[in-house]
Amino acid sequence: MSTTQSDRLRGLLEPLVADKGLDLEEIEMSRAGRRRMLRIVVDSDEGVELDLCAELSREISDKLDETDAMGEDEYVLEVSSPGADRPLSEHRHYVRALGRLVKFQLTAPGDKGAGELVARILDVDDEGLDVEIPGVKGRKATTRRIAFADIARARVEIEFNRKDKKEEEA
């Protein structure tokens, strides 16, 4: 999708998404045979429920139909929340991942300290993160500070035995 079309769609759809208390994370256009696929990814601090995605999908569809943003060709619209394995790239993504185990690919000047690290996010501020590196083979967990500038990539690790926040509060 061209940058111009992406910018035009973002300008058109962002107010609709914001009215629902959501963040517009991604707009992706792809081809599926003769049809085009428009994928809109939204998120919030509380997550996104299926009913809200359906409601937003109807509103976006109506908005796109009343404008010429998609042209005359047929398209399929998909509105969803990001998957559990989506990359963390914005400050708000790290805030939403508080308490989660994350795999970091680190870069550092001169490659000192560069490499892969799996750690749990303890705190997030404007400059970076405080993380806890799990202990291995009887060792205690350690904490570390990571500056945002030192993170090349980050992705939440799926934990099947992780307690839900609601379970922890009970």
mmCIF file of N, CA and C in Angstrom, residues 26-127:
data_model
loop_
_atom_site.group_PDB
_atom_site.id
_atom_site.type_symbol
_atom_site.label_atom_id
_atom_site.label_comp_id
_atom_site.label_asym_id
_atom_site.label_seq_id
_atom_site.Cartn_x
_atom_site.Cartn_y
_atom_site.Cartn_z
ATOM 1 N N GLU A 26 -2.071 -0.521 13.317
ATOM 2 C CA GLU A 26 -1.547 -0.883 12.008
ATOM 3 C C GLU A 26 -2.646 -0.875 10.958
ATOM 4 N N ILE A 27 -2.276 -0.463 9.751
ATOM 5 C CA ILE A 27 -3.132 -0.574 8.577
ATOM 6 C C ILE A 27 -2.316 -1.336 7.543
ATOM 7 N N GLU A 28 -2.864 -2.441 7.068
ATOM 8 C CA GLU A 28 -2.132 -3.270 6.105
ATOM 9 C C GLU A 28 -3.045 -3.624 4.941
ATOM 10 N N MET A 29 -2.557 -3.411 3.739
ATOM 11 C CA MET A 29 -3.309 -3.756 2.532
ATOM 12 C C MET A 29 -2.546 -4.860 1.806
ATOM 13 N N SER A 30 -3.279 -5.907 1.412
ATOM 14 C CA SER A 30 -2.660 -6.983 0.642
ATOM 15 C C SER A 30 -3.653 -7.475 -0.404
ATOM 16 N N ARG A 31 -3.161 -8.278 -1.325
ATOM 17 C CA ARG A 31 -3.998 -8.852 -2.386
ATOM 18 C C ARG A 31 -4.305 -10.300 -2.063
ATOM 19 N N ALA A 32 -5.548 -10.694 -2.337
ATOM 20 C CA ALA A 32 -5.975 -12.091 -2.221
ATOM 21 C C ALA A 32 -6.725 -12.406 -3.508
ATOM 22 N N GLY A 33 -5.978 -12.824 -4.519
ATOM 23 C CA GLY A 33 -6.594 -13.023 -5.843
ATOM 24 C C GLY A 33 -6.953 -11.677 -6.437
ATOM 25 N N ARG A 34 -8.201 -11.553 -6.877
ATOM 26 C CA ARG A 34 -8.647 -10.266 -7.438
ATOM 27 C C ARG A 34 -9.056 -9.274 -6.361
ATOM 28 N N ARG A 35 -9.308 -9.794 -5.188
ATOM 29 C CA ARG A 35 -9.753 -8.927 -4.096
ATOM 30 C C ARG A 35 -8.573 -8.380 -3.309
ATOM 31 N N ARG A 36 -8.840 -7.268 -2.691
ATOM 32 C CA ARG A 36 -7.857 -6.687 -1.782
ATOM 33 C C ARG A 36 -8.291 -6.964 -0.352
ATOM 34 N N MET A 37 -7.326 -7.093 0.529
ATOM 35 C CA MET A 37 -7.592 -7.312 1.946
ATOM 36 C C MET A 37 -7.077 -6.101 2.708
ATOM 37 N N LEU A 38 -7.977 -5.447 3.446
ATOM 38 C CA LEU A 38 -7.599 -4.321 4.287
ATOM 39 C C LEU A 38 -7.674 -4.791 5.727
ATOM 40 N N ARG A 39 -6.514 -4.849 6.380
ATOM 41 C CA ARG A 39 -6.429 -5.318 7.762
ATOM 42 C C ARG A 39 -6.138 -4.123 8.662
ATOM 43 N N ILE A 40 -7.022 -3.909 9.626
ATOM 44 C CA ILE A 40 -6.889 -2.829 10.603
ATOM 45 C C ILE A 40 -6.640 -3.471 11.962
ATOM 46 N N VAL A 41 -5.550 -3.083 12.628
ATOM 47 C CA VAL A 41 -5.216 -3.638 13.934
ATOM 48 C C VAL A 41 -5.366 -2.533 14.974
ATOM 49 N N VAL A 42 -6.165 -2.807 16.007
ATOM 50 C CA VAL A 42 -6.431 -1.842 17.077
ATOM 51 C C VAL A 42 -6.101 -2.480 18.421
ATOM 52 N N ASP A 43 -5.826 -1.644 19.411
ATOM 53 C CA ASP A 43 -5.496 -2.152 20.735
ATOM 54 C C ASP A 43 -5.821 -1.093 21.784
ATOM 55 N N SER A 44 -5.815 -1.502 23.040
ATOM 56 C CA SER A 44 -5.973 -0.569 24.154
ATOM 57 C C SER A 44 -5.284 -1.158 25.371
ATOM 58 N N ASP A 45 -5.184 -0.378 26.426
ATOM 59 C CA ASP A 45 -4.549 -0.856 27.652
ATOM 60 C C ASP A 45 -5.318 -2.031 28.264
ATOM 61 N N GLU A 46 -6.628 -2.079 28.041
ATOM 62 C CA GLU A 46 -7.469 -3.137 28.596
ATOM 63 C C GLU A 46 -7.672 -4.283 27.623
ATOM 64 N N GLY A 47 -7.072 -4.210 26.440
ATOM 65 C CA GLY A 47 -7.308 -5.221 25.413
ATOM 66 C C GLY A 47 -8.525 -4.831 24.587
ATOM 67 N N VAL A 48 -8.908 -5.677 23.661
ATOM 68 C CA VAL A 48 -10.024 -5.377 22.763
ATOM 69 C C VAL A 48 -10.952 -6.585 22.719
ATOM 70 N N GLU A 49 -12.224 -6.349 23.007
ATOM 71 C CA GLU A 49 -13.196 -7.427 22.974
ATOM 72 C C GLU A 49 -13.726 -7.614 21.560
ATOM 73 N N LEU A 50 -14.164 -8.822 21.284
ATOM 74 C CA LEU A 50 -14.663 -9.180 19.961
ATOM 75 C C LEU A 50 -15.848 -8.314 19.531
ATOM 76 N N ASP A 51 -16.771 -8.039 20.458
ATOM 77 C CA ASP A 51 -17.942 -7.212 20.125
ATOM 78 C C ASP A 51 -17.525 -5.810 19.697
ATOM 79 N N LEU A 52 -16.508 -5.270 20.343
ATOM 80 C CA LEU A 52 -16.023 -3.938 19.993
ATOM 81 C C LEU A 52 -15.375 -3.957 18.611
ATOM 82 N N CYS A 53 -14.638 -5.016 18.289
ATOM 83 C CA CYS A 53 -14.057 -5.152 16.946
ATOM 84 C C CYS A 53 -15.161 -5.200 15.891
ATOM 85 N N ALA A 54 -16.227 -5.940 16.169
ATOM 86 C CA ALA A 54 -17.338 -6.062 15.222
ATOM 87 C C ALA A 54 -18.027 -4.718 15.017
ATOM 88 N N GLU A 55 -18.267 -4.003 16.103
ATOM 89 C CA GLU A 55 -18.899 -2.685 16.027
ATOM 90 C C GLU A 55 -18.027 -1.711 15.244
ATOM 91 N N LEU A 56 -16.745 -1.706 15.541
ATOM 92 C CA LEU A 56 -15.809 -0.826 14.852
ATOM 93 C C LEU A 56 -15.708 -1.198 13.376
ATOM 94 N N SER A 57 -15.737 -2.483 13.066
ATOM 95 C CA SER A 57 -15.690 -2.942 11.685
ATOM 96 C C SER A 57 -16.864 -2.383 10.879
ATOM 97 N N ARG A 58 -18.054 -2.403 11.459
ATOM 98 C CA ARG A 58 -19.234 -1.847 10.772
ATOM 99 C C ARG A 58 -19.074 -0.351 10.523
ATOM 100 N N GLU A 59 -18.570 0.367 11.530
ATOM 101 C CA GLU A 59 -18.387 1.816 11.389
ATOM 102 C C GLU A 59 -17.318 2.140 10.339
ATOM 103 N N ILE A 60 -16.234 1.393 10.354
ATOM 104 C CA ILE A 60 -15.170 1.611 9.365
ATOM 105 C C ILE A 60 -15.685 1.301 7.966
ATOM 106 N N SER A 61 -16.422 0.219 7.828
ATOM 107 C CA SER A 61 -16.989 -0.161 6.534
ATOM 108 C C SER A 61 -17.895 0.946 5.997
ATOM 109 N N ASP A 62 -18.757 1.479 6.861
ATOM 110 C CA ASP A 62 -19.652 2.576 6.453
ATOM 111 C C ASP A 62 -18.849 3.796 6.019
ATOM 112 N N LYS A 63 -17.811 4.124 6.779
ATOM 113 C CA LYS A 63 -16.977 5.293 6.475
ATOM 114 C C LYS A 63 -16.256 5.106 5.137
ATOM 115 N N LEU A 64 -15.720 3.913 4.906
ATOM 116 C CA LEU A 64 -15.010 3.652 3.657
ATOM 117 C C LEU A 64 -15.971 3.666 2.468
ATOM 118 N N ASP A 65 -17.212 3.194 2.681
ATOM 119 C CA ASP A 65 -18.204 3.180 1.603
ATOM 120 C C ASP A 65 -18.648 4.586 1.216
ATOM 121 N N GLU A 66 -18.680 5.502 2.172
ATOM 122 C CA GLU A 66 -19.133 6.868 1.862
ATOM 123 C C GLU A 66 -18.016 7.751 1.309
ATOM 124 N N THR A 67 -16.792 7.253 1.324
ATOM 125 C CA THR A 67 -15.670 7.993 0.738
ATOM 126 C C THR A 67 -15.093 7.172 -0.412
ATOM 127 N N ASP A 68 -14.165 7.732 -1.127
ATOM 128 C CA ASP A 68 -13.527 6.988 -2.226
ATOM 129 C C ASP A 68 -12.143 6.466 -1.816
ATOM 130 N N ALA A 69 -11.914 6.318 -0.507
ATOM 131 C CA ALA A 69 -10.592 5.935 0.009
ATOM 132 C C ALA A 69 -10.120 4.573 -0.515
ATOM 133 N N MET A 70 -11.055 3.674 -0.802
ATOM 134 C CA MET A 70 -10.685 2.340 -1.286
ATOM 135 C C MET A 70 -10.916 2.176 -2.781
ATOM 136 N N GLY A 71 -11.386 3.213 -3.447
ATOM 137 C CA GLY A 71 -11.624 3.130 -4.883
ATOM 138 C C GLY A 71 -12.827 2.260 -5.196
ATOM 139 N N GLU A 72 -12.902 1.789 -6.428
ATOM 140 C CA GLU A 72 -14.049 1.019 -6.896
ATOM 141 C C GLU A 72 -13.893 -0.489 -6.717
ATOM 142 N N ASP A 73 -12.666 -0.977 -6.578
ATOM 143 C CA ASP A 73 -12.437 -2.417 -6.486
ATOM 144 C C ASP A 73 -12.989 -2.990 -5.179
ATOM 145 N N GLU A 74 -13.367 -4.293 -5.242
ATOM 146 C CA GLU A 74 -13.836 -4.981 -4.045
ATOM 147 C C GLU A 74 -12.686 -5.142 -3.055
ATOM 148 N N TYR A 75 -13.037 -5.207 -1.791
ATOM 149 C CA TYR A 75 -12.037 -5.460 -0.757
ATOM 150 C C TYR A 75 -12.699 -6.182 0.409
ATOM 151 N N VAL A 76 -11.887 -6.864 1.175
ATOM 152 C CA VAL A 76 -12.332 -7.527 2.396
ATOM 153 C C VAL A 76 -11.730 -6.738 3.553
ATOM 154 N N LEU A 77 -12.574 -6.409 4.531
ATOM 155 C CA LEU A 77 -12.131 -5.641 5.693
ATOM 156 C C LEU A 77 -12.013 -6.572 6.894
ATOM 157 N N GLU A 78 -10.883 -6.479 7.568
ATOM 158 C CA GLU A 78 -10.664 -7.253 8.791
ATOM 159 C C GLU A 78 -10.208 -6.299 9.880
ATOM 160 N N VAL A 79 -10.939 -6.270 10.984
ATOM 161 C CA VAL A 79 -10.570 -5.449 12.134
ATOM 162 C C VAL A 79 -10.264 -6.406 13.276
ATOM 163 N N SER A 80 -9.065 -6.301 13.834
ATOM 164 C CA SER A 80 -8.672 -7.231 14.889
ATOM 165 C C SER A 80 -7.727 -6.561 15.879
ATOM 166 N N SER A 81 -7.462 -7.284 16.947
ATOM 167 C CA SER A 81 -6.457 -6.834 17.905
ATOM 168 C C SER A 81 -5.143 -7.516 17.535
ATOM 169 N N PRO A 82 -4.025 -6.989 18.018
ATOM 170 C CA PRO A 82 -2.743 -7.605 17.668
ATOM 171 C C PRO A 82 -2.630 -8.993 18.294
ATOM 172 N N GLY A 83 -1.904 -9.852 17.655
ATOM 173 C CA GLY A 83 -1.691 -11.186 18.199
ATOM 174 C C GLY A 83 -0.778 -11.143 19.417
ATOM 175 N N ALA A 84 -0.762 -12.221 20.144
ATOM 176 C CA ALA A 84 0.062 -12.299 21.356
ATOM 177 C C ALA A 84 1.546 -12.176 21.048
ATOM 178 N N ASP A 85 1.932 -12.514 19.820
ATOM 179 C CA ASP A 85 3.355 -12.509 19.484
ATOM 180 C C ASP A 85 3.782 -11.288 18.676
ATOM 181 N N ARG A 86 2.976 -10.251 18.696
ATOM 182 C CA ARG A 86 3.324 -9.073 17.915
ATOM 183 C C ARG A 86 4.558 -8.389 18.500
ATOM 184 N N PRO A 87 5.337 -7.732 17.659
ATOM 185 C CA PRO A 87 6.530 -7.039 18.161
ATOM 186 C C PRO A 87 6.152 -5.837 19.034
ATOM 187 N N LEU A 88 6.953 -5.582 20.030
ATOM 188 C CA LEU A 88 6.788 -4.399 20.870
ATOM 189 C C LEU A 88 7.634 -3.298 20.247
ATOM 190 N N SER A 89 7.001 -2.208 19.847
ATOM 191 C CA SER A 89 7.759 -1.156 19.177
ATOM 192 C C SER A 89 7.466 0.236 19.723
ATOM 193 N N GLU A 90 6.350 0.409 20.372
ATOM 194 C CA GLU A 90 5.975 1.719 20.922
ATOM 195 C C GLU A 90 6.055 1.668 22.452
ATOM 196 N N HIS A 91 6.224 2.824 23.063
ATOM 197 C CA HIS A 91 6.273 2.924 24.525
ATOM 198 C C HIS A 91 5.049 2.254 25.139
ATOM 199 N N ARG A 92 3.861 2.509 24.556
ATOM 200 C CA ARG A 92 2.625 1.952 25.119
ATOM 201 C C ARG A 92 2.605 0.421 25.049
ATOM 202 N N HIS A 93 3.292 -0.177 24.069
ATOM 203 C CA HIS A 93 3.356 -1.637 23.982
ATOM 204 C C HIS A 93 4.088 -2.209 25.201
ATOM 205 N N TYR A 94 5.179 -1.544 25.597
ATOM 206 C CA TYR A 94 5.935 -2.009 26.756
ATOM 207 C C TYR A 94 5.127 -1.836 28.034
ATOM 208 N N VAL A 95 4.395 -0.731 28.157
ATOM 209 C CA VAL A 95 3.545 -0.503 29.331
ATOM 210 C C VAL A 95 2.495 -1.600 29.418
ATOM 211 N N ARG A 96 1.890 -1.949 28.292
ATOM 212 C CA ARG A 96 0.869 -3.010 28.264
ATOM 213 C C ARG A 96 1.464 -4.383 28.568
ATOM 214 N N ALA A 97 2.773 -4.527 28.399
ATOM 215 C CA ALA A 97 3.430 -5.815 28.648
ATOM 216 C C ALA A 97 4.025 -5.904 30.056
ATOM 217 N N LEU A 98 3.705 -4.965 30.933
ATOM 218 C CA LEU A 98 4.198 -5.022 32.314
ATOM 219 C C LEU A 98 3.867 -6.374 32.924
ATOM 220 N N GLY A 99 4.850 -6.983 33.572
ATOM 221 C CA GLY A 99 4.654 -8.276 34.204
ATOM 222 C C GLY A 99 4.818 -9.457 33.262
ATOM 223 N N ARG A 100 4.962 -9.198 31.980
ATOM 224 C CA ARG A 100 5.080 -10.270 30.988
ATOM 225 C C ARG A 100 6.544 -10.607 30.732
ATOM 226 N N LEU A 101 6.772 -11.827 30.298
ATOM 227 C CA LEU A 101 8.092 -12.292 29.908
ATOM 228 C C LEU A 101 8.305 -11.894 28.448
ATOM 229 N N VAL A 102 9.440 -11.258 28.161
ATOM 230 C CA VAL A 102 9.705 -10.721 26.826
ATOM 231 C C VAL A 102 11.073 -11.183 26.355
ATOM 232 N N LYS A 103 11.160 -11.511 25.069
ATOM 233 C CA LYS A 103 12.453 -11.836 24.452
ATOM 234 C C LYS A 103 12.947 -10.579 23.758
ATOM 235 N N PHE A 104 14.118 -10.091 24.194
ATOM 236 C CA PHE A 104 14.718 -8.886 23.646
ATOM 237 C C PHE A 104 15.890 -9.259 22.749
ATOM 238 N N GLN A 105 16.020 -8.575 21.633
ATOM 239 C CA GLN A 105 17.240 -8.623 20.829
ATOM 240 C C GLN A 105 17.892 -7.267 21.072
ATOM 241 N N LEU A 106 19.031 -7.276 21.733
ATOM 242 C CA LEU A 106 19.686 -6.033 22.153
ATOM 243 C C LEU A 106 20.836 -5.668 21.228
ATOM 244 N N THR A 107 20.998 -4.385 21.048
ATOM 245 C CA THR A 107 22.166 -3.852 20.346
ATOM 246 C C THR A 107 22.796 -2.851 21.285
ATOM 247 N N ALA A 108 24.078 -2.744 21.220
ATOM 248 C CA ALA A 108 24.779 -1.781 22.070
ATOM 249 C C ALA A 108 25.969 -1.261 21.297
ATOM 250 N N PRO A 109 26.432 -0.037 21.606
ATOM 251 C CA PRO A 109 27.607 0.504 20.924
ATOM 252 C C PRO A 109 28.784 -0.468 21.032
ATOM 253 N N GLY A 110 29.377 -0.786 19.885
ATOM 254 C CA GLY A 110 30.504 -1.698 19.859
ATOM 255 C C GLY A 110 30.118 -3.141 20.138
ATOM 256 N N ASP A 111 28.809 -3.437 20.084
ATOM 257 C CA ASP A 111 28.264 -4.768 20.337
ATOM 258 C C ASP A 111 28.501 -5.268 21.756
ATOM 259 N N LYS A 112 29.015 -4.437 22.654
ATOM 260 C CA LYS A 112 29.166 -4.843 24.049
ATOM 261 C C LYS A 112 27.776 -4.852 24.681
ATOM 262 N N GLY A 113 27.360 -5.982 25.191
ATOM 263 C CA GLY A 113 26.035 -6.098 25.777
ATOM 264 C C GLY A 113 24.962 -6.459 24.765
ATOM 265 N N ALA A 114 25.361 -6.628 23.505
ATOM 266 C CA ALA A 114 24.390 -6.998 22.481
ATOM 267 C C ALA A 114 24.063 -8.482 22.629
ATOM 268 N N GLY A 115 22.938 -8.882 22.096
ATOM 269 C CA GLY A 115 22.550 -10.285 22.110
ATOM 270 C C GLY A 115 21.103 -10.455 22.489
ATOM 271 N N GLU A 116 20.762 -11.681 22.820
ATOM 272 C CA GLU A 116 19.382 -12.013 23.147
ATOM 273 C C GLU A 116 19.222 -12.111 24.651
ATOM 274 N N LEU A 117 18.088 -11.645 25.140
ATOM 275 C CA LEU A 117 17.807 -11.666 26.564
ATOM 276 C C LEU A 117 16.326 -11.948 26.758
ATOM 277 N N VAL A 118 16.006 -12.858 27.666
ATOM 278 C CA VAL A 118 14.613 -13.117 28.029
ATOM 279 C C VAL A 118 14.449 -12.643 29.460
ATOM 280 N N ALA A 119 13.502 -11.710 29.670
ATOM 281 C CA ALA A 119 13.326 -11.122 30.992
ATOM 282 C C ALA A 119 11.885 -10.654 31.159
ATOM 283 N N ARG A 120 11.473 -10.489 32.411
ATOM 284 C CA ARG A 120 10.131 -10.015 32.745
ATOM 285 C C ARG A 120 10.167 -8.505 32.974
ATOM 286 N N ILE A 121 9.248 -7.779 32.362
ATOM 287 C CA ILE A 121 9.207 -6.323 32.512
ATOM 288 C C ILE A 121 8.623 -5.976 33.877
ATOM 289 N N LEU A 122 9.395 -5.235 34.667
ATOM 290 C CA LEU A 122 8.970 -4.807 36.001
ATOM 291 C C LEU A 122 8.449 -3.381 36.006
ATOM 292 N N ASP A 123 9.090 -2.503 35.223
ATOM 293 C CA ASP A 123 8.712 -1.093 35.220
ATOM 294 C C ASP A 123 9.114 -0.473 33.883
ATOM 295 N N VAL A 124 8.371 0.541 33.484
ATOM 296 C CA VAL A 124 8.634 1.250 32.231
ATOM 297 C C VAL A 124 8.583 2.737 32.512
ATOM 298 N N ASP A 125 9.578 3.479 32.016
ATOM 299 C CA ASP A 125 9.536 4.935 32.078
ATOM 300 C C ASP A 125 9.903 5.480 30.701
ATOM 301 N N ASP A 126 10.139 6.771 30.599
ATOM 302 C CA ASP A 126 10.394 7.386 29.292
ATOM 303 C C ASP A 126 11.721 6.969 28.661
ATOM 304 N N GLU A 127 12.698 6.561 29.471
ATOM 305 C CA GLU A 127 14.023 6.216 28.942
ATOM 306 C C GLU A 127 14.210 4.731 28.676
#
